Amino acid sequence: MRTFLLLGAAALPFAQGIRVVQSNDDGWSEGNLRTFFDVLNSAGHEVVLSGPAENQSGTGSSDAPPTTVDSDGCIHASCPGGSPPTGANVTDPRLNYVNSFPVTSIKFGIDVVAPKLWNGAKPELALTGPNVGGNVAIQVPFSGTVGAAVYAVKTAQIPAIAFSGKTGDPTAWNASTTLHSRVYADLALNVTTTIINSGKPYLPANTFLNVNFPAVSDTECNNLSEFKYIFTRINIGLLSARDADWCGSTRLPWETDVVNRDGCFVTISPGDANDKTTVNDAAVQQQIITKLKPILSCL
């Protein structure tokens, strides 16, 4: 399955390698995150992963100094109890844990790990997730995966994309790679490559992308050619100004409606880093549509 999926992903030319910082809220050793790390590296990118030592789902934009790991150790037995507040994989300094929140974790990756490995250079793009479980509507402001992306955009001024996937349970880094992790990593690479190929600035200032992947299974939504990428809104926007003129309408579909449809739909929503709602500026929406046009479809 992995070979087939990568062949599908290769239909979109790989972007020139750039410097990427990764994080999530499910823990630094979670299978979705590690599979995406491997795929990004295979695509030629320089990647630093800095994620929480424990599952920190639902912690939003919380931030606190990291503390010594408790006696239970890191999630999935990925570090022993009593480990220092921050640490790296023994054989790969690109893989880092931070015993605190997702925001604290990505901050550590940006401010400490990346400059050390890249001779003082900062990341060019921040990618969080794929989260275990979707992040739509009311879930968005509480998501640590989204919180880490928003920190990158608003505070570190690094463009960011938050990825979330509907299928799966938390899986250890050293377990067999699951089908959903493989599919989500390849879909995330496709979105990432499209943004990189569009040129800098990768996204408008103070804007992030909230991307949600549908359920996958052995019988459906497991081949890249099945998926359609739909440009959507985080919140429904009944009283908002008109959206960009796209797909014959000036009101973008609500991502929750699209996620709940039958079919293999990937939703991509422009998020405002100030409040984690939809970017309501039609001109900014249009800039992002132009960047994503190579992969976008209409419902």
mmCIF file of C-alpha atoms in Angstrom:
data_model
loop_
_atom_site.group_PDB
_atom_site.id
_atom_site.type_symbol
_atom_site.label_atom_id
_atom_site.label_comp_id
_atom_site.label_asym_id
_atom_site.label_seq_id
_atom_site.Cartn_x
_atom_site.Cartn_y
_atom_site.Cartn_z
ATOM 1 C CA MET A 1 0.000 0.000 0.000
ATOM 2 C CA ARG A 2 2.807 2.423 0.824
ATOM 3 C CA THR A 3 4.423 2.127 -2.611
ATOM 4 C CA PHE A 4 1.088 2.675 -4.345
ATOM 5 C CA LEU A 5 0.318 5.752 -2.294
ATOM 6 C CA LEU A 6 3.702 7.309 -2.888
ATOM 7 C CA LEU A 7 3.356 6.763 -6.607
ATOM 8 C CA GLY A 8 0.072 8.657 -6.399
ATOM 9 C CA ALA A 9 1.714 11.462 -4.462
ATOM 10 C CA ALA A 10 4.461 11.696 -7.042
ATOM 11 C CA ALA A 11 1.898 12.871 -9.607
ATOM 12 C CA LEU A 12 2.464 16.315 -8.087
ATOM 13 C CA PRO A 13 6.150 17.311 -8.544
ATOM 14 C CA PHE A 14 8.094 17.406 -5.305
ATOM 15 C CA ALA A 15 8.891 20.899 -4.103
ATOM 16 C CA GLN A 16 12.410 22.116 -3.520
ATOM 17 C CA GLY A 17 13.457 21.084 -0.032
ATOM 18 C CA ILE A 18 12.854 23.679 2.682
ATOM 19 C CA ARG A 19 13.274 23.886 6.478
ATOM 20 C CA VAL A 20 10.211 22.568 8.321
ATOM 21 C CA VAL A 21 9.289 22.435 12.010
ATOM 22 C CA GLN A 22 6.741 19.806 13.079
ATOM 23 C CA SER A 23 4.609 19.385 16.182
ATOM 24 C CA ASN A 24 1.229 18.049 17.342
ATOM 25 C CA ASP A 25 -0.847 17.613 20.499
ATOM 26 C CA ASP A 26 -0.971 13.793 20.620
ATOM 27 C CA GLY A 27 2.649 13.356 21.641
ATOM 28 C CA TRP A 28 6.041 13.373 19.963
ATOM 29 C CA SER A 29 6.038 9.595 19.404
ATOM 30 C CA GLU A 30 2.557 9.308 17.829
ATOM 31 C CA GLY A 31 2.393 7.319 14.592
ATOM 32 C CA ASN A 32 0.719 9.978 12.410
ATOM 33 C CA LEU A 33 3.389 12.536 13.288
ATOM 34 C CA ARG A 34 6.306 10.158 12.775
ATOM 35 C CA THR A 35 4.956 8.841 9.468
ATOM 36 C CA PHE A 36 4.602 12.395 8.170
ATOM 37 C CA PHE A 37 8.141 13.133 9.407
ATOM 38 C CA ASP A 38 9.449 10.225 7.314
ATOM 39 C CA VAL A 39 7.490 11.295 4.242
ATOM 40 C CA LEU A 40 8.709 14.895 4.504
ATOM 41 C CA ASN A 41 12.294 13.707 4.761
ATOM 42 C CA SER A 42 11.853 11.403 1.788
ATOM 43 C CA ALA A 43 10.599 14.421 -0.168
ATOM 44 C CA GLY A 44 13.897 16.211 0.519
ATOM 45 C CA HIS A 45 12.901 18.609 3.290
ATOM 46 C CA GLU A 46 14.988 19.418 6.370
ATOM 47 C CA VAL A 47 12.699 18.618 9.276
ATOM 48 C CA VAL A 48 12.828 19.284 13.013
ATOM 49 C CA LEU A 49 10.158 17.564 15.115
ATOM 50 C CA SER A 50 9.382 19.011 18.542
ATOM 51 C CA GLY A 51 6.287 17.596 20.184
ATOM 52 C CA PRO A 52 4.880 17.170 23.697
ATOM 53 C CA ALA A 53 6.164 14.297 25.832
ATOM 54 C CA GLU A 54 2.582 13.334 26.700
ATOM 55 C CA ASN A 55 -0.799 13.484 25.003
ATOM 56 C CA GLN A 56 -1.856 17.140 25.279
ATOM 57 C CA SER A 57 -5.038 17.030 23.213
ATOM 58 C CA GLY A 58 -7.515 19.818 23.895
ATOM 59 C CA THR A 59 -4.979 22.206 25.443
ATOM 60 C CA GLY A 60 -5.414 24.913 22.816
ATOM 61 C CA SER A 61 -2.851 27.697 23.092
ATOM 62 C CA SER A 62 -1.695 26.886 26.642
ATOM 63 C CA ASP A 63 1.994 27.519 27.279
ATOM 64 C CA ALA A 64 4.109 26.763 30.368
ATOM 65 C CA PRO A 65 7.774 26.015 31.126
ATOM 66 C CA PRO A 66 8.518 22.301 30.643
ATOM 67 C CA THR A 67 9.020 20.161 33.754
ATOM 68 C CA THR A 68 10.788 16.906 34.572
ATOM 69 C CA VAL A 69 8.966 13.879 33.160
ATOM 70 C CA ASP A 70 6.963 12.045 35.823
ATOM 71 C CA SER A 71 7.550 8.449 36.897
ATOM 72 C CA ASP A 72 5.357 7.040 34.109
ATOM 73 C CA GLY A 73 7.714 8.351 31.440
ATOM 74 C CA CYS A 74 6.817 9.790 28.042
ATOM 75 C CA ILE A 75 3.844 8.536 26.067
ATOM 76 C CA HIS A 76 4.310 5.134 24.401
ATOM 77 C CA ALA A 77 7.334 4.488 26.659
ATOM 78 C CA SER A 78 9.305 6.840 24.426
ATOM 79 C CA CYS A 79 11.361 8.193 27.335
ATOM 80 C CA PRO A 80 11.880 6.881 30.894
ATOM 81 C CA GLY A 81 10.387 8.378 34.027
ATOM 82 C CA GLY A 82 12.455 11.165 35.496
ATOM 83 C CA SER A 83 13.779 12.295 32.105
ATOM 84 C CA PRO A 84 14.750 15.980 31.736
ATOM 85 C CA PRO A 85 12.078 18.545 30.773
ATOM 86 C CA THR A 86 13.297 18.426 27.161
ATOM 87 C CA GLY A 87 15.185 15.772 25.283
ATOM 88 C CA ALA A 88 16.012 14.265 21.908
ATOM 89 C CA ASN A 89 16.067 10.822 20.369
ATOM 90 C CA VAL A 90 19.427 9.214 21.154
ATOM 91 C CA THR A 91 20.204 8.487 17.496
ATOM 92 C CA ASP A 92 18.374 11.364 15.787
ATOM 93 C CA PRO A 93 18.610 14.917 17.219
ATOM 94 C CA ARG A 94 15.836 16.023 14.871
ATOM 95 C CA LEU A 95 13.275 14.160 17.025
ATOM 96 C CA ASN A 96 12.564 16.084 20.229
ATOM 97 C CA TYR A 97 10.156 15.958 23.153
ATOM 98 C CA VAL A 98 9.098 18.804 25.440
ATOM 99 C CA ASN A 99 7.278 17.963 28.670
ATOM 100 C CA SER A 100 4.686 20.701 28.320
ATOM 101 C CA PHE A 101 1.998 21.926 25.925
ATOM 102 C CA PRO A 102 2.005 21.867 22.095
ATOM 103 C CA VAL A 103 2.672 25.622 21.934
ATOM 104 C CA THR A 104 5.647 25.231 24.284
ATOM 105 C CA SER A 105 6.858 22.306 22.178
ATOM 106 C CA ILE A 106 6.813 24.079 18.824
ATOM 107 C CA LYS A 107 8.338 27.159 20.442
ATOM 108 C CA PHE A 108 11.245 24.995 21.644
ATOM 109 C CA GLY A 109 11.639 23.568 18.157
ATOM 110 C CA ILE A 110 11.707 27.023 16.590
ATOM 111 C CA ASP A 111 13.877 28.807 19.158
ATOM 112 C CA VAL A 112 16.253 26.086 20.365
ATOM 113 C CA VAL A 113 16.429 22.960 18.198
ATOM 114 C CA ALA A 114 16.208 24.475 14.721
ATOM 115 C CA PRO A 115 18.937 27.129 15.189
ATOM 116 C CA LYS A 116 21.226 24.499 16.705
ATOM 117 C CA LEU A 117 20.829 22.123 13.748
ATOM 118 C CA TRP A 118 20.586 24.744 11.008
ATOM 119 C CA ASN A 119 23.400 27.135 11.941
ATOM 120 C CA GLY A 120 21.037 29.763 13.303
ATOM 121 C CA ALA A 121 18.433 29.538 10.520
ATOM 122 C CA LYS A 122 14.729 29.469 11.385
ATOM 123 C CA PRO A 123 12.065 27.188 9.913
ATOM 124 C CA GLU A 124 10.386 28.330 6.725
ATOM 125 C CA LEU A 125 7.154 26.425 7.337
ATOM 126 C CA ALA A 126 5.417 24.913 10.387
ATOM 127 C CA LEU A 127 3.345 21.742 9.991
ATOM 128 C CA THR A 128 1.320 20.342 12.881
ATOM 129 C CA GLY A 129 -0.307 16.897 13.017
ATOM 130 C CA PRO A 130 -1.873 14.981 11.442
ATOM 131 C CA ASN A 131 -3.944 15.072 14.612
ATOM 132 C CA VAL A 132 -5.652 11.888 15.779
ATOM 133 C CA GLY A 133 -9.255 12.916 15.174
ATOM 134 C CA GLY A 134 -10.781 15.804 13.271
ATOM 135 C CA ASN A 135 -10.647 19.466 14.255
ATOM 136 C CA VAL A 136 -13.683 21.325 12.942
ATOM 137 C CA ALA A 137 -16.051 24.026 14.223
ATOM 138 C CA ILE A 138 -15.999 24.273 18.047
ATOM 139 C CA GLN A 139 -13.033 21.870 18.249
ATOM 140 C CA VAL A 140 -10.697 24.304 16.509
ATOM 141 C CA PRO A 141 -10.030 26.820 19.334
ATOM 142 C CA PHE A 142 -9.386 23.985 21.816
ATOM 143 C CA SER A 143 -7.062 21.945 19.618
ATOM 144 C CA GLY A 144 -3.415 21.898 20.652
ATOM 145 C CA THR A 145 -2.500 20.962 17.088
ATOM 146 C CA VAL A 146 -4.176 24.168 15.900
ATOM 147 C CA GLY A 147 -2.744 26.102 18.870
ATOM 148 C CA ALA A 148 0.811 25.169 17.872
ATOM 149 C CA ALA A 149 0.188 26.261 14.276
ATOM 150 C CA VAL A 150 -1.281 29.567 15.435
ATOM 151 C CA TYR A 151 1.747 30.212 17.663
ATOM 152 C CA ALA A 152 4.032 29.692 14.664
ATOM 153 C CA VAL A 153 2.035 32.178 12.591
ATOM 154 C CA LYS A 154 1.203 34.865 15.114
ATOM 155 C CA THR A 155 4.269 34.916 17.360
ATOM 156 C CA ALA A 156 7.096 33.344 15.353
ATOM 157 C CA GLN A 157 5.784 34.682 12.017
ATOM 158 C CA ILE A 158 6.223 31.350 10.273
ATOM 159 C CA PRO A 159 3.446 30.201 7.900
ATOM 160 C CA ALA A 160 1.684 27.129 9.238
ATOM 161 C CA ILE A 161 -0.705 24.334 8.312
ATOM 162 C CA ALA A 162 -2.607 22.262 10.891
ATOM 163 C CA PHE A 163 -3.584 18.761 9.696
ATOM 164 C CA SER A 164 -6.182 16.485 11.322
ATOM 165 C CA GLY A 165 -7.498 13.041 10.357
ATOM 166 C CA LYS A 166 -10.850 11.501 11.238
ATOM 167 C CA THR A 167 -9.717 7.854 11.444
ATOM 168 C CA GLY A 168 -7.547 6.144 14.010
ATOM 169 C CA ASP A 169 -6.481 5.849 17.620
ATOM 170 C CA PRO A 170 -3.183 7.007 19.137
ATOM 171 C CA THR A 171 -0.473 4.656 17.879
ATOM 172 C CA ALA A 172 3.108 4.262 19.068
ATOM 173 C CA TRP A 173 6.009 5.284 16.883
ATOM 174 C CA ASN A 174 7.424 1.732 16.902
ATOM 175 C CA ALA A 175 4.169 -0.082 16.033
ATOM 176 C CA SER A 176 3.391 -1.190 12.493
ATOM 177 C CA THR A 177 2.507 1.822 10.375
ATOM 178 C CA THR A 178 -1.249 2.029 9.957
ATOM 179 C CA LEU A 179 -3.127 2.564 6.703
ATOM 180 C CA HIS A 180 -4.628 5.845 7.893
ATOM 181 C CA SER A 181 -1.210 7.218 8.908
ATOM 182 C CA ARG A 182 0.166 6.405 5.456
ATOM 183 C CA VAL A 183 -2.756 7.978 3.638
ATOM 184 C CA TYR A 184 -2.809 11.099 5.810
ATOM 185 C CA ALA A 185 0.947 11.626 5.456
ATOM 186 C CA ASP A 186 0.712 11.478 1.670
ATOM 187 C CA LEU A 187 -2.309 13.791 1.570
ATOM 188 C CA ALA A 188 -0.529 16.244 3.879
ATOM 189 C CA LEU A 189 2.543 16.122 1.655
ATOM 190 C CA ASN A 190 0.362 16.928 -1.358
ATOM 191 C CA VAL A 191 -1.046 20.050 0.330
ATOM 192 C CA THR A 192 2.409 21.046 1.602
ATOM 193 C CA THR A 193 4.016 20.598 -1.807
ATOM 194 C CA THR A 194 1.296 22.679 -3.465
ATOM 195 C CA ILE A 195 1.858 25.542 -1.030
ATOM 196 C CA ILE A 196 5.641 25.400 -1.408
ATOM 197 C CA ASN A 197 5.403 25.265 -5.205
ATOM 198 C CA SER A 198 3.228 28.397 -5.120
ATOM 199 C CA GLY A 199 6.254 30.389 -3.911
ATOM 200 C CA LYS A 200 6.968 32.699 -0.988
ATOM 201 C CA PRO A 201 5.272 34.086 0.947
ATOM 202 C CA TYR A 202 3.666 30.665 1.352
ATOM 203 C CA LEU A 203 0.607 32.138 3.075
ATOM 204 C CA PRO A 204 -0.662 35.665 3.744
ATOM 205 C CA ALA A 205 0.422 37.213 7.045
ATOM 206 C CA ASN A 206 -1.437 36.143 10.182
ATOM 207 C CA THR A 207 -3.113 33.274 8.346
ATOM 208 C CA PHE A 208 -2.934 29.503 8.839
ATOM 209 C CA LEU A 209 -4.619 26.605 7.081
ATOM 210 C CA ASN A 210 -6.890 24.183 8.945
ATOM 211 C CA VAL A 211 -6.931 20.911 6.983
ATOM 212 C CA ASN A 212 -9.161 17.937 7.785
ATOM 213 C CA PHE A 213 -8.905 14.478 6.233
ATOM 214 C CA PRO A 214 -11.912 12.130 6.014
ATOM 215 C CA ALA A 215 -12.215 8.582 7.302
ATOM 216 C CA VAL A 216 -10.145 5.984 5.439
ATOM 217 C CA SER A 217 -10.570 2.223 5.267
ATOM 218 C CA ASP A 218 -9.415 -0.845 3.375
ATOM 219 C CA THR A 219 -12.308 -0.426 0.961
ATOM 220 C CA GLU A 220 -12.600 3.318 0.369
ATOM 221 C CA CYS A 221 -10.647 6.567 0.576
ATOM 222 C CA ASN A 222 -7.287 4.783 0.514
ATOM 223 C CA ASN A 223 -6.016 5.906 -2.900
ATOM 224 C CA LEU A 224 -4.864 9.481 -3.499
ATOM 225 C CA SER A 225 -6.824 9.659 -6.749
ATOM 226 C CA GLU A 226 -10.090 9.288 -4.794
ATOM 227 C CA PHE A 227 -9.711 12.504 -2.804
ATOM 228 C CA LYS A 228 -11.036 15.955 -3.635
ATOM 229 C CA TYR A 229 -9.691 19.058 -1.891
ATOM 230 C CA ILE A 230 -12.425 21.560 -1.015
ATOM 231 C CA PHE A 231 -11.811 25.159 0.096
ATOM 232 C CA THR A 232 -14.055 25.784 3.115
ATOM 233 C CA ARG A 233 -14.837 27.921 6.144
ATOM 234 C CA ILE A 234 -14.041 27.070 9.782
ATOM 235 C CA ASN A 235 -17.210 28.792 11.024
ATOM 236 C CA ILE A 236 -20.398 28.965 9.012
ATOM 237 C CA GLY A 237 -20.308 32.744 8.485
ATOM 238 C CA LEU A 238 -24.005 33.533 8.196
ATOM 239 C CA LEU A 239 -23.442 37.198 9.072
ATOM 240 C CA SER A 240 -19.964 37.560 7.568
ATOM 241 C CA ALA A 241 -19.059 39.607 4.527
ATOM 242 C CA ARG A 242 -19.028 37.835 1.176
ATOM 243 C CA ASP A 243 -16.304 35.273 0.655
ATOM 244 C CA ALA A 244 -14.101 35.023 -2.417
ATOM 245 C CA ASP A 245 -15.948 34.221 -5.626
ATOM 246 C CA TRP A 246 -15.173 30.525 -5.994
ATOM 247 C CA CYS A 247 -17.057 27.605 -7.532
ATOM 248 C CA GLY A 248 -19.858 29.922 -8.602
ATOM 249 C CA SER A 249 -20.587 31.297 -5.136
ATOM 250 C CA THR A 250 -19.471 34.049 -2.778
ATOM 251 C CA ARG A 251 -20.058 31.856 0.275
ATOM 252 C CA LEU A 252 -17.546 29.081 0.882
ATOM 253 C CA PRO A 253 -18.963 25.788 2.180
ATOM 254 C CA TRP A 254 -18.731 25.103 5.906
ATOM 255 C CA GLU A 255 -16.035 22.523 6.603
ATOM 256 C CA THR A 256 -18.291 20.646 9.052
ATOM 257 C CA ASP A 257 -20.888 20.097 6.309
ATOM 258 C CA VAL A 258 -18.230 18.856 3.891
ATOM 259 C CA VAL A 259 -16.597 16.551 6.450
ATOM 260 C CA ASN A 260 -19.993 14.960 7.169
ATOM 261 C CA ARG A 261 -20.732 14.233 3.510
ATOM 262 C CA ASP A 262 -20.218 10.814 1.984
ATOM 263 C CA GLY A 263 -17.078 10.858 -0.105
ATOM 264 C CA CYS A 264 -13.348 11.379 0.090
ATOM 265 C CA PHE A 265 -13.252 15.127 0.754
ATOM 266 C CA VAL A 266 -10.286 16.991 2.231
ATOM 267 C CA THR A 267 -11.307 20.360 3.657
ATOM 268 C CA ILE A 268 -8.864 23.288 3.627
ATOM 269 C CA SER A 269 -9.959 26.372 5.556
ATOM 270 C CA PRO A 270 -8.158 29.724 5.858
ATOM 271 C CA GLY A 271 -7.773 30.491 9.559
ATOM 272 C CA ASP A 272 -7.279 33.860 11.240
ATOM 273 C CA ALA A 273 -4.428 33.551 13.761
ATOM 274 C CA ASN A 274 -5.994 36.268 15.924
ATOM 275 C CA ASP A 275 -9.075 34.265 16.895
ATOM 276 C CA LYS A 276 -8.878 30.874 15.084
ATOM 277 C CA THR A 277 -11.967 31.620 13.014
ATOM 278 C CA THR A 278 -12.233 31.941 9.246
ATOM 279 C CA VAL A 279 -10.309 34.681 7.475
ATOM 280 C CA ASN A 280 -13.204 36.858 6.327
ATOM 281 C CA ASP A 281 -11.243 39.002 3.871
ATOM 282 C CA ALA A 282 -12.239 37.841 0.391
ATOM 283 C CA ALA A 283 -9.023 39.192 -1.131
ATOM 284 C CA VAL A 284 -6.905 37.128 1.278
ATOM 285 C CA GLN A 285 -9.072 34.079 0.614
ATOM 286 C CA GLN A 286 -8.490 34.587 -3.102
ATOM 287 C CA GLN A 287 -4.720 34.670 -2.610
ATOM 288 C CA ILE A 288 -4.881 31.276 -0.926
ATOM 289 C CA ILE A 289 -7.238 29.848 -3.547
ATOM 290 C CA THR A 290 -4.753 30.883 -6.233
ATOM 291 C CA LYS A 291 -1.969 29.069 -4.399
ATOM 292 C CA LEU A 292 -4.031 25.905 -3.933
ATOM 293 C CA LYS A 293 -5.759 25.942 -7.333
ATOM 294 C CA PRO A 294 -3.670 23.036 -8.738
ATOM 295 C CA ILE A 295 -5.399 20.644 -6.318
ATOM 296 C CA LEU A 296 -8.743 22.312 -5.503
ATOM 297 C CA SER A 297 -12.110 20.974 -6.654
ATOM 298 C CA CYS A 298 -15.697 22.179 -6.357
ATOM 299 C CA LEU A 299 -18.373 20.159 -4.598
#
